[in-house]
PDB file of C-alpha atoms and ligand atoms in Angstrom:
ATOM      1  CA  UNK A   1       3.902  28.344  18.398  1.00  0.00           C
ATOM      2  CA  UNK A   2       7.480  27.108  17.563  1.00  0.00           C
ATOM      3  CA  UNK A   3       7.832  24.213  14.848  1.00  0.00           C
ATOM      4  CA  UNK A   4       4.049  24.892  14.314  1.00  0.00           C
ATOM      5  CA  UNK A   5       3.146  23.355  10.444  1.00  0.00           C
ATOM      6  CA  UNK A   6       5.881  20.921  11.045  1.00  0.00           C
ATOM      7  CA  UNK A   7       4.204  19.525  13.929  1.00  0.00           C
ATOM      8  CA  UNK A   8       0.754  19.983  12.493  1.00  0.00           C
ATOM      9  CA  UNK A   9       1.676  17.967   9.460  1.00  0.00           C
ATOM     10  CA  UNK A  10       2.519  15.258  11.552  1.00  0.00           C
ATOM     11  CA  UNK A  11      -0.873  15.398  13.614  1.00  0.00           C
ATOM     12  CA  UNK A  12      -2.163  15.216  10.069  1.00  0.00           C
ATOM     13  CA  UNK A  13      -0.243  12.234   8.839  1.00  0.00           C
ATOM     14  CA  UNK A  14      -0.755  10.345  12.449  1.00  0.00           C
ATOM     15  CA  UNK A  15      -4.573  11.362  12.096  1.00  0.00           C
ATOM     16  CA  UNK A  16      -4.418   8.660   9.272  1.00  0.00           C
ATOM     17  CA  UNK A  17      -3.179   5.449  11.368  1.00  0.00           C
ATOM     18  CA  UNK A  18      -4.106   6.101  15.098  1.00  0.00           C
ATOM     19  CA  UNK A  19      -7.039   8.282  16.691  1.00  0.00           C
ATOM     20  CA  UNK A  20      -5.391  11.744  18.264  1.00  0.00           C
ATOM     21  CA  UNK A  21      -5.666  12.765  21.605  1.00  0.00           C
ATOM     22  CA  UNK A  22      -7.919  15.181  22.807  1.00  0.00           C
ATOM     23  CA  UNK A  23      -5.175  17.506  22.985  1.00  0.00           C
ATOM     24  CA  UNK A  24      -3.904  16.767  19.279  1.00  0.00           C
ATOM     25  CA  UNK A  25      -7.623  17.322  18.045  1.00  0.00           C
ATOM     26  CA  UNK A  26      -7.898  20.765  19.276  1.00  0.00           C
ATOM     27  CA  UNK A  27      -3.974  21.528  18.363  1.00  0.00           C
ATOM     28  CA  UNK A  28      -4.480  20.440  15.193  1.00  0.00           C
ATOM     29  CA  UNK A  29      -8.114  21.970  14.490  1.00  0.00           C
ATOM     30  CA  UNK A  30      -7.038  24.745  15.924  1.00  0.00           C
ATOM     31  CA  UNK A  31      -3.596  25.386  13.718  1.00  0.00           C
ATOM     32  CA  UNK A  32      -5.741  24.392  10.658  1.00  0.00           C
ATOM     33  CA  UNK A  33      -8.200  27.292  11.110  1.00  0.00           C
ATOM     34  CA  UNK A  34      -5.092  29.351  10.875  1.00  0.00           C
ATOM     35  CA  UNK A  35      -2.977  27.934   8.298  1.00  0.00           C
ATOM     36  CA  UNK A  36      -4.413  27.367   5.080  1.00  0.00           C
ATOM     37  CA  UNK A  37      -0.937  25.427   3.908  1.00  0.00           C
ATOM     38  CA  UNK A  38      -1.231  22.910   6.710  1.00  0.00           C
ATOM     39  CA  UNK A  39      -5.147  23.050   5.045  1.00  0.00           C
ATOM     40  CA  UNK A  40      -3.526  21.766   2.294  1.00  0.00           C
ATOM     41  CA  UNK A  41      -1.523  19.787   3.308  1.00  0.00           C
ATOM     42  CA  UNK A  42      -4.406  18.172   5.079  1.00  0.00           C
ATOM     43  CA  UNK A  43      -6.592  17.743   2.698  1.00  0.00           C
ATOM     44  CA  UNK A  44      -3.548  16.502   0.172  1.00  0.00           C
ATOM     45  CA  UNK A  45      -2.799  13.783   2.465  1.00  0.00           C
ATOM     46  CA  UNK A  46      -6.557  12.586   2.938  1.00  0.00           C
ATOM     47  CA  UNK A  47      -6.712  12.668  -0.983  1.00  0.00           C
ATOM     48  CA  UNK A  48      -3.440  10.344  -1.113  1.00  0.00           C
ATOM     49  CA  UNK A  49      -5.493   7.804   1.194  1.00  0.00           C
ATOM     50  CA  UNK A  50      -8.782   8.099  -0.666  1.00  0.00           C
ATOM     51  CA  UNK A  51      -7.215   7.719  -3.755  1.00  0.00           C
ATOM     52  CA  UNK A  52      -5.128   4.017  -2.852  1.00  0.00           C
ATOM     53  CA  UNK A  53      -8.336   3.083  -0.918  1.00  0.00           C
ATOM     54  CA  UNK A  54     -10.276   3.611  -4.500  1.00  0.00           C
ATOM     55  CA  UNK A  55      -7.632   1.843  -5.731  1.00  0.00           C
ATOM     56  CA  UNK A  56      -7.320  -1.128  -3.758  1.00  0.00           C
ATOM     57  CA  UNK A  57     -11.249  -1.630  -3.407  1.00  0.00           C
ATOM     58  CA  UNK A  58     -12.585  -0.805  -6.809  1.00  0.00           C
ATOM     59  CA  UNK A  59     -10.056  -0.523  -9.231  1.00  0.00           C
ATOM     60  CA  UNK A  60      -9.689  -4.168  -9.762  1.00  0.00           C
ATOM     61  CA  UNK A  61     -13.185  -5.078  -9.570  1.00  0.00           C
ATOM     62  CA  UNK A  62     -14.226  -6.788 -13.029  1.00  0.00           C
ATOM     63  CA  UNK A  63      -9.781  -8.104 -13.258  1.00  0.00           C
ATOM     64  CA  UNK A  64     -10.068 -11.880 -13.923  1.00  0.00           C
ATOM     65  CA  UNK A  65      -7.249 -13.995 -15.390  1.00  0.00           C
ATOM     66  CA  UNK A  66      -7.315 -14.599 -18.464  1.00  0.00           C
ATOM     67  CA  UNK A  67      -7.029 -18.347 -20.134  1.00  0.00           C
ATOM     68  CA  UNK A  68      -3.611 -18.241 -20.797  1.00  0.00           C
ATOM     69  CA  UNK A  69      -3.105 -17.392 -16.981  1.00  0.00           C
ATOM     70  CA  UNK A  70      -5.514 -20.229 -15.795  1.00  0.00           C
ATOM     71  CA  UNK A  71      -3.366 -23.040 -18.247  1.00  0.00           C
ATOM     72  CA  UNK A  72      -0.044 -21.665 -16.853  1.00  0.00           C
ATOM     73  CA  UNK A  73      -1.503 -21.987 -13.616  1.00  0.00           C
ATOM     74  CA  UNK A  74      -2.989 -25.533 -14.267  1.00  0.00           C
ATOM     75  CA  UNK A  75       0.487 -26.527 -15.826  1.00  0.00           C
ATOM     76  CA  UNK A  76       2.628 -25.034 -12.938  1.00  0.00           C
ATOM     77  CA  UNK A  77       0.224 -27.442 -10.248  1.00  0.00           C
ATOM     78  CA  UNK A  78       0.518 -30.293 -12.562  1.00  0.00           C
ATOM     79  CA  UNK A  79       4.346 -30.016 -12.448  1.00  0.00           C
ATOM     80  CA  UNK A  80       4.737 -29.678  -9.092  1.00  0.00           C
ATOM     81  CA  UNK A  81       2.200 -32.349  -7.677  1.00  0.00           C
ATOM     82  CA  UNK A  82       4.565 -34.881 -10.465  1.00  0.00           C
ATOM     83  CA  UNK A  83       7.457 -33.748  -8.734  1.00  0.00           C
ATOM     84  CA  UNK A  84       6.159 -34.378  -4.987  1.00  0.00           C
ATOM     85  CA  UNK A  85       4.181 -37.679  -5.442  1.00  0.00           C
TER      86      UNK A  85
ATOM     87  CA  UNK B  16      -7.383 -36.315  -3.568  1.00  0.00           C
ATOM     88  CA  UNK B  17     -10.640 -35.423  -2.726  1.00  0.00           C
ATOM     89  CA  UNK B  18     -11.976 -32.057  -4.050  1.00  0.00           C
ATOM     90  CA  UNK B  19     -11.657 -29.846  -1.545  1.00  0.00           C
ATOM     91  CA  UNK B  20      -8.049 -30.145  -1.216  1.00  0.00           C
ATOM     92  CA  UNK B  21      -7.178 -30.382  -4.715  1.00  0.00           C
ATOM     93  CA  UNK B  22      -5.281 -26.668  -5.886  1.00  0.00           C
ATOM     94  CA  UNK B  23      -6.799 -27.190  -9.197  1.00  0.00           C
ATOM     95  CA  UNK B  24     -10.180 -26.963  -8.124  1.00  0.00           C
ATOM     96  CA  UNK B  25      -9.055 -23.995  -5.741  1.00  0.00           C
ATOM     97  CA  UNK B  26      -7.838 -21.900  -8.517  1.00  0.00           C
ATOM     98  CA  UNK B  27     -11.222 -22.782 -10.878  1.00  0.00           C
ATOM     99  CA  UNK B  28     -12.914 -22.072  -7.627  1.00  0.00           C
ATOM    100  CA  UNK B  29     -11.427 -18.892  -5.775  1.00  0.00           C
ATOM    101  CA  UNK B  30      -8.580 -18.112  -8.483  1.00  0.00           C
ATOM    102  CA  UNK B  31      -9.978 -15.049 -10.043  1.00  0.00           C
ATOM    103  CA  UNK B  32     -10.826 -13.816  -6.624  1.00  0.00           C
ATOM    104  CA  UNK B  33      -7.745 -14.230  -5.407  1.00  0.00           C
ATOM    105  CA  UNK B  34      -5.694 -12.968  -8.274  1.00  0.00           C
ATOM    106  CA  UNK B  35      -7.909  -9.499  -8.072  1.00  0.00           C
ATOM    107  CA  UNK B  36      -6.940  -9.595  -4.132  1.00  0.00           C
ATOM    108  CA  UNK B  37      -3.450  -9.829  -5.164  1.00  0.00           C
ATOM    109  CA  UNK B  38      -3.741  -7.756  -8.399  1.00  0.00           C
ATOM    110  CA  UNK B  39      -5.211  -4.781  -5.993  1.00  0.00           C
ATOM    111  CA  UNK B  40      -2.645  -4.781  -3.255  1.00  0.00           C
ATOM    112  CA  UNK B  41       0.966  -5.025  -6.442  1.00  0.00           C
ATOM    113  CA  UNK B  42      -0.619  -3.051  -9.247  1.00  0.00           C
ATOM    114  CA  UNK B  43       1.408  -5.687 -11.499  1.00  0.00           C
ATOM    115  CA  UNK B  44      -0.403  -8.880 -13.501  1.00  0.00           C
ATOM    116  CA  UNK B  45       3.245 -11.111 -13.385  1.00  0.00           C
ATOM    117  CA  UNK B  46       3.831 -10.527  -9.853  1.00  0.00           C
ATOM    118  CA  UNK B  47       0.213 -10.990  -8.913  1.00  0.00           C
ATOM    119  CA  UNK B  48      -0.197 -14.784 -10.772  1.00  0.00           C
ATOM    120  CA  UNK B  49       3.258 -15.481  -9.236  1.00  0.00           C
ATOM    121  CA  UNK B  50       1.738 -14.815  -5.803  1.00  0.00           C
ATOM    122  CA  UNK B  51      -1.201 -17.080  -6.502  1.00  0.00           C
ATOM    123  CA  UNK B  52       0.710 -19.776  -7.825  1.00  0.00           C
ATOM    124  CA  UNK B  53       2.621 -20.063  -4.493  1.00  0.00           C
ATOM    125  CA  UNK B  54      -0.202 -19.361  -2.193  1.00  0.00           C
ATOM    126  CA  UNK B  55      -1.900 -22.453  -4.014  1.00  0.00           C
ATOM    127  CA  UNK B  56       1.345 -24.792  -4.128  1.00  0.00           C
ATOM    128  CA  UNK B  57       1.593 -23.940  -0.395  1.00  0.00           C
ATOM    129  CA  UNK B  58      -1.446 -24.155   0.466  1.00  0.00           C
ATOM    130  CA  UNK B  59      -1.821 -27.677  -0.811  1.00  0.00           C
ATOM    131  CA  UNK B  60       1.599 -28.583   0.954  1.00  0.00           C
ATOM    132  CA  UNK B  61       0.134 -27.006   4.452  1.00  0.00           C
ATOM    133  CA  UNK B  62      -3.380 -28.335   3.784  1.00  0.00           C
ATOM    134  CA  UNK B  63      -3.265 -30.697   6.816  1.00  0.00           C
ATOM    135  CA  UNK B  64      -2.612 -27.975   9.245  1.00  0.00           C
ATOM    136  CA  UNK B  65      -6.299 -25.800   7.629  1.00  0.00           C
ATOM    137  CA  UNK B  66      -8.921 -26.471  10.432  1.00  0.00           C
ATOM    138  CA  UNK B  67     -11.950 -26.095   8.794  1.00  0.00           C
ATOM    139  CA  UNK B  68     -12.263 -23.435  11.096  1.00  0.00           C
ATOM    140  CA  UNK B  69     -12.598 -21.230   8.357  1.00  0.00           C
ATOM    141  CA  UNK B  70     -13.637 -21.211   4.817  1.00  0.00           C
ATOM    142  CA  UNK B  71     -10.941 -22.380   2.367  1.00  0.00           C
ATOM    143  CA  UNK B  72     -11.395 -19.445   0.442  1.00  0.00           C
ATOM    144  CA  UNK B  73     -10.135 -17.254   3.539  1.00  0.00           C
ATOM    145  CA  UNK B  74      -7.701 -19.766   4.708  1.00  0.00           C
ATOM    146  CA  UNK B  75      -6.200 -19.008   1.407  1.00  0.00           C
ATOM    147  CA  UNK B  76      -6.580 -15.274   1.347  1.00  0.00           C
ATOM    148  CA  UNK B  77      -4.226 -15.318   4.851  1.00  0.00           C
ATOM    149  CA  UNK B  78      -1.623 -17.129   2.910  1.00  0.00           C
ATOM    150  CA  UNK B  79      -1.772 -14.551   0.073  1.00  0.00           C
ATOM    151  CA  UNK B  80      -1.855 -11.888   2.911  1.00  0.00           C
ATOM    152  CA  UNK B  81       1.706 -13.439   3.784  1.00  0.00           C
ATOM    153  CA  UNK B  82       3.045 -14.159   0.527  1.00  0.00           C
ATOM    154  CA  UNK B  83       1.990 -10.196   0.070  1.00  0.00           C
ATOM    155  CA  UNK B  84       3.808  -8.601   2.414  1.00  0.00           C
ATOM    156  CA  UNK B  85       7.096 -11.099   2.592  1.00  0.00           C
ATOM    157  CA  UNK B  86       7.252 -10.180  -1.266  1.00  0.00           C
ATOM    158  CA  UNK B  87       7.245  -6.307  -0.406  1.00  0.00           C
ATOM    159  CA  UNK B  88       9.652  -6.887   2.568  1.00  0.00           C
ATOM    160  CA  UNK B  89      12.464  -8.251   1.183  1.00  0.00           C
ATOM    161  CA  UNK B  90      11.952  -7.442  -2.424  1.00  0.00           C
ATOM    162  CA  UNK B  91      12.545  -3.639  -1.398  1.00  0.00           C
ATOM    163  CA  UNK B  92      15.755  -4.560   1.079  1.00  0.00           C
ATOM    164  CA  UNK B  93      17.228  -6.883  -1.787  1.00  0.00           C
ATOM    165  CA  UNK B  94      17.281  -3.475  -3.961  1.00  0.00           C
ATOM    166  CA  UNK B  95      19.848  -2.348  -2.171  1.00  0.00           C
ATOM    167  CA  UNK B  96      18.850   1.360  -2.364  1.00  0.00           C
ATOM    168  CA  UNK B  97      21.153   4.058  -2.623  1.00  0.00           C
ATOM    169  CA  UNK B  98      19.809   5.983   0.021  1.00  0.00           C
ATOM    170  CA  UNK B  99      20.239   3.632   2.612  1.00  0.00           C
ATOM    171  CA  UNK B 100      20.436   6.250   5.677  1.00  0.00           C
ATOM    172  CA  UNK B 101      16.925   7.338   6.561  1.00  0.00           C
ATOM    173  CA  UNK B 102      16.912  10.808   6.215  1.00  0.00           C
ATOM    174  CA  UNK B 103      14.949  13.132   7.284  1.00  0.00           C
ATOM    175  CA  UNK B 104      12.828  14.801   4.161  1.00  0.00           C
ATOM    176  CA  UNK B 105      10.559  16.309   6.657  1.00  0.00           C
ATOM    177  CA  UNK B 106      13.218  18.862   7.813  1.00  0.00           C
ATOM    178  CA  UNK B 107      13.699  20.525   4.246  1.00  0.00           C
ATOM    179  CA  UNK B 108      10.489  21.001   4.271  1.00  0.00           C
ATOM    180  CA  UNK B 109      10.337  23.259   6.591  1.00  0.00           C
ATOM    181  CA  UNK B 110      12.277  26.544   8.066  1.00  0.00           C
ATOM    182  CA  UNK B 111      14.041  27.026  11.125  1.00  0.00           C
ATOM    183  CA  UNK B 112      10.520  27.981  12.798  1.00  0.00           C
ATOM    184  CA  UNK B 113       8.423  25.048  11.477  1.00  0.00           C
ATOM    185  CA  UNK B 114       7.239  27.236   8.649  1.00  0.00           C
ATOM    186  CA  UNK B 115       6.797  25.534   5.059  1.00  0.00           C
ATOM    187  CA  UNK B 116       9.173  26.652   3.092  1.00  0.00           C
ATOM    188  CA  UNK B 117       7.078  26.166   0.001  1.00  0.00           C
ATOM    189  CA  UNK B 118       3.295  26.617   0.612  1.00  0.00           C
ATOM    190  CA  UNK B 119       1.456  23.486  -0.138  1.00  0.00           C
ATOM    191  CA  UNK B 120      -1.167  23.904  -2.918  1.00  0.00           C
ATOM    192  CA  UNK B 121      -4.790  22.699  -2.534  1.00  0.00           C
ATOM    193  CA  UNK B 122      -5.082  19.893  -5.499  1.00  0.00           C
ATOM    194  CA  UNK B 123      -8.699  20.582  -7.344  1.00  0.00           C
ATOM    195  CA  UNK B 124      -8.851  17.001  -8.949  1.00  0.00           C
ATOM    196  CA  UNK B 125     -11.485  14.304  -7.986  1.00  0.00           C
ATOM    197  CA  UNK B 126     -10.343  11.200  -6.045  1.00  0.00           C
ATOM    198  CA  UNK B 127     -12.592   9.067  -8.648  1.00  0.00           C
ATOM    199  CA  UNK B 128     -10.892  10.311 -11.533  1.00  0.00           C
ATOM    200  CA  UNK B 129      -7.543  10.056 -10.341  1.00  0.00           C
ATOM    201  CA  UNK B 130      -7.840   6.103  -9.276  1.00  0.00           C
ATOM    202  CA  UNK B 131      -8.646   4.528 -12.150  1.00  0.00           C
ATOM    203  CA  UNK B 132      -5.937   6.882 -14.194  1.00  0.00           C
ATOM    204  CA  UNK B 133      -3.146   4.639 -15.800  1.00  0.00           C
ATOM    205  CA  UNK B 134      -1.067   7.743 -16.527  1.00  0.00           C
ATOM    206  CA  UNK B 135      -1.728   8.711 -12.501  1.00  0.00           C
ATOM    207  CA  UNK B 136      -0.843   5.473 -11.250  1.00  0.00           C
ATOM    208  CA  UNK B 137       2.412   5.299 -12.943  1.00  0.00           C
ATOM    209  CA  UNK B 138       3.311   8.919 -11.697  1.00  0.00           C
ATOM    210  CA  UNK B 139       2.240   7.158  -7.931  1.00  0.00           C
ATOM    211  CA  UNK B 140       4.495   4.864  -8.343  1.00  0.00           C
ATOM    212  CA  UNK B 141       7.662   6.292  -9.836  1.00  0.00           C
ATOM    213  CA  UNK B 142       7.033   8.683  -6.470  1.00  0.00           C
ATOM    214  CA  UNK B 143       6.623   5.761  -4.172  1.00  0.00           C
ATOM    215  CA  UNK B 144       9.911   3.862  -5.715  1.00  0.00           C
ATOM    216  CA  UNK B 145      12.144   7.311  -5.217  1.00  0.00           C
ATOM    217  CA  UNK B 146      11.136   6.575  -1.403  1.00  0.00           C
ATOM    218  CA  UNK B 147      14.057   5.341   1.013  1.00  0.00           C
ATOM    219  CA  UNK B 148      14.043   1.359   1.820  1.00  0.00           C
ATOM    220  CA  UNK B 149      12.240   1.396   5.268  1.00  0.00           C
ATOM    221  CA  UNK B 150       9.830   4.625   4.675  1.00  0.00           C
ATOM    222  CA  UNK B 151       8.611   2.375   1.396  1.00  0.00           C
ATOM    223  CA  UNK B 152       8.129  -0.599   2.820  1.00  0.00           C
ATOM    224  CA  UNK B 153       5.875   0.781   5.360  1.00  0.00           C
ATOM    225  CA  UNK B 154       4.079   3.002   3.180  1.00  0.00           C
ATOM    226  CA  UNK B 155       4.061  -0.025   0.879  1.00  0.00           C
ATOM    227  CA  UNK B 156       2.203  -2.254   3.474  1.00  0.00           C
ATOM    228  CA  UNK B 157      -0.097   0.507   4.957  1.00  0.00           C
ATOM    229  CA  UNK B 158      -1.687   2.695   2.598  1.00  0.00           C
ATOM    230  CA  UNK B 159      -1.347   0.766  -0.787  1.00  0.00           C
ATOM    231  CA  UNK B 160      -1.423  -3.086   0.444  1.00  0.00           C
ATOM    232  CA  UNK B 161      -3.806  -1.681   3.417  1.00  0.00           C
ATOM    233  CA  UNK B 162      -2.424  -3.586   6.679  1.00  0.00           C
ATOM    234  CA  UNK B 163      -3.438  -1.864  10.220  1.00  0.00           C
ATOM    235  CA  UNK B 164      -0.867  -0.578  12.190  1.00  0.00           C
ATOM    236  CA  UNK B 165      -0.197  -3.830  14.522  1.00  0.00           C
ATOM    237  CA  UNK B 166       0.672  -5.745  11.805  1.00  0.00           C
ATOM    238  CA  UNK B 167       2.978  -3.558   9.758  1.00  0.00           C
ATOM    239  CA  UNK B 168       4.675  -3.094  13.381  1.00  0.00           C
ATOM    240  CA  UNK B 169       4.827  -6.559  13.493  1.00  0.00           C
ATOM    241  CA  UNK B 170       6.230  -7.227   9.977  1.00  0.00           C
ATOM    242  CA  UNK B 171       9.091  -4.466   9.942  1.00  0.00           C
ATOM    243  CA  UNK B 172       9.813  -4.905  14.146  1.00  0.00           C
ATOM    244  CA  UNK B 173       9.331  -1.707  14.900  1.00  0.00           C
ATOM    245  CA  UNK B 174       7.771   0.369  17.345  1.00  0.00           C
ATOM    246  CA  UNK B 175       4.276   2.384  16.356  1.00  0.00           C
ATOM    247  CA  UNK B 176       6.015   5.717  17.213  1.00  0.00           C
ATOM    248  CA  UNK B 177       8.824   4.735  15.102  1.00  0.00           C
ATOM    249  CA  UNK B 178       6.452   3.751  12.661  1.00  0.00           C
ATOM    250  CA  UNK B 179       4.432   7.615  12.546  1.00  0.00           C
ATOM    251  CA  UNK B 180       7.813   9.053  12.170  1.00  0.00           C
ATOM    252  CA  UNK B 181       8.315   6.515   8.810  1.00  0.00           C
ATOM    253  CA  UNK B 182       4.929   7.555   7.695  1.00  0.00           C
ATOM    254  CA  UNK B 183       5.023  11.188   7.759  1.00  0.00           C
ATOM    255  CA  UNK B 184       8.032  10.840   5.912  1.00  0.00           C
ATOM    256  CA  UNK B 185       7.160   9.090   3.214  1.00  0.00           C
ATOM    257  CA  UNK B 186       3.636  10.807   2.984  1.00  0.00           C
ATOM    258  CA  UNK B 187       5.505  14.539   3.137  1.00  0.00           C
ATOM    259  CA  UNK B 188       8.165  13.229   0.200  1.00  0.00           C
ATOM    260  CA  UNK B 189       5.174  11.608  -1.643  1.00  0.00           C
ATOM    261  CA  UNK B 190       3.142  14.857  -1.575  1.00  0.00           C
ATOM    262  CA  UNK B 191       5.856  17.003  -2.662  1.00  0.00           C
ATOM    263  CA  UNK B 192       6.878  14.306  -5.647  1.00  0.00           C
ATOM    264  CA  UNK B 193       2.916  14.416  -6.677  1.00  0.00           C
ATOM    265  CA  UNK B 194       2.483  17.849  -6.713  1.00  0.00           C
ATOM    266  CA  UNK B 195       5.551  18.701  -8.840  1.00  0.00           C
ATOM    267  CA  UNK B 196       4.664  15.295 -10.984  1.00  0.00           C
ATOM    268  CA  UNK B 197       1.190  15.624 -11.346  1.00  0.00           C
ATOM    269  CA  UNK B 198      -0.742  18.402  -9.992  1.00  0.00           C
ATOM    270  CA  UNK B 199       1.434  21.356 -10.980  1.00  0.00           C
ATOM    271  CA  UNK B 200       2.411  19.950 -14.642  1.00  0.00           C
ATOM    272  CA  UNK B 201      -1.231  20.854 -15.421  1.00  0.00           C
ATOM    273  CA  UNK B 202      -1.745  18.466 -18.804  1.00  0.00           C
ATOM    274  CA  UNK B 203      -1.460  14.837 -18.490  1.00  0.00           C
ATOM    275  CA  UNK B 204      -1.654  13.625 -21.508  1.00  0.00           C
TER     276      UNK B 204
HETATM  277 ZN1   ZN C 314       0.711  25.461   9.310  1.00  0.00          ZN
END
């Protein structure tokens, strides 16, 4: 089929933000059976999305701020509620 | 001032939670307190228009939501990046007949190893700056900051097939830029 992987990586990437068609599904599944670079590039892009989801949801789990960040913080409110009231 | 709408009790309250929200979503300690400072200040201007509908705590976390994704938005355009035209990566990618032109490799690495990799996420993000203006915003606010689709729609006024087209072309670029980057160079020390 003409513009086969090209198409196939963008079923891929559009497999990530909305759910495919019927049609897409078996397009897709179908050229992935066949094409172990679209494979790839499947399972490269899934990895991508795992990997900032790990990031987002874990990475920063035990981050708190620190003293100094809580004064500065304390200090900045201060300033400003002066400067309103 | 009562306590409940006093910022200083916010931030001993819900500051470390929200500083991780923000931390999380810009990778960057500076930018993240910055973002908390002005979700509290505005908060406490805008505190006679919170409800009670909700808990303050999440009342707060949609103003950091905001704060979030105004920062990306118009700290990318004010860049001014060279490549201004939106090209079209995806084509070079491929041959006349849709064909890679350089076979994708299969990357062996573990997702859980990768994350929490200083050395990775400053490779991730040398890859994701290289992106052109609009394909980084929206990669920006989808996959790293984690909006649905809707909203980055919303944000960047475009339409969601527009915004598919932006996404495989950032992804595509990204993958190549990791592969050479990271997965290929073998040692990462
Ligand atoms: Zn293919």
């Amino acid at each position: 089929m003409k513009q086969a992987c090209h198409y196939a990586s963008r079923l891929a990437s559009d497999s990530l933000d909305r759910p495919l068609s019927l049609w897409e599904r078996l397009r897709l599944k179908l050229h992935l059976s066949m094409c172990s670079n679209c494979q790839n590039c499947d399972n490269n892009l899934k990895l991508m999305r795992q990997i900032n989801e790990l990031m987002r949801n874990n990475h920063y789990g035990e981050v708190r701020l620190s003293d100094q960040q809580q004064n500065q913080l304390h200090k900045a409110l201060d300033k400003h509620s002066a400067s309103v009231n | 001032m009562n306590k409940s709408d006093d910022p200083h009790t916010w931030l001993n309250e819900h500051g470390d939670y929200l500083y991780r929200y923000a931390m999380s979503r810009l990778h960057n300690d500076e930018l993240a307190q910055d973002m908390l400072q002005e979700t509290l200040l505005a908060g406490w201007k805008g505190y006679a228009r919170f409800a009670g509908q909700s808990s303050i705590r999440t009342w707060l976390v949609g103003i950091l939501k905001h704060k979030i994704i105004d920062y990306i938005r118009h700290e990318i355009r004010g860049r001014n990046l060279t490549e201004a035209v939106e090209s079209d990566p995806t084509s070079a990618f491929f041959n006349a007949n849709g064909s890679w032109n350089e076979s994708p490799s299969a990357w062996k690495e573990n997702p859980e190893d990768l994350y929490s990799s200083e050395q990775f996420q400053k490779t991730l993000e040398l890859c994701i700056n290289n992106l052109p203006e609009k394909q980084q915003i929206v990669f920006r606010m989808r996959d790293i900051v984690g909006e649905d689709t809707p909203t980055v729609c919303k944000c960047c006024d475009i339409t969601s097939t527009h915004l598919h087209v932006l996404l495989h072309r950032a992804r595509l670029s990204l993958r190549k830029c990791l592969n050479t980057h990271w997965f290929e160079k073998g040692t990462h020390s």
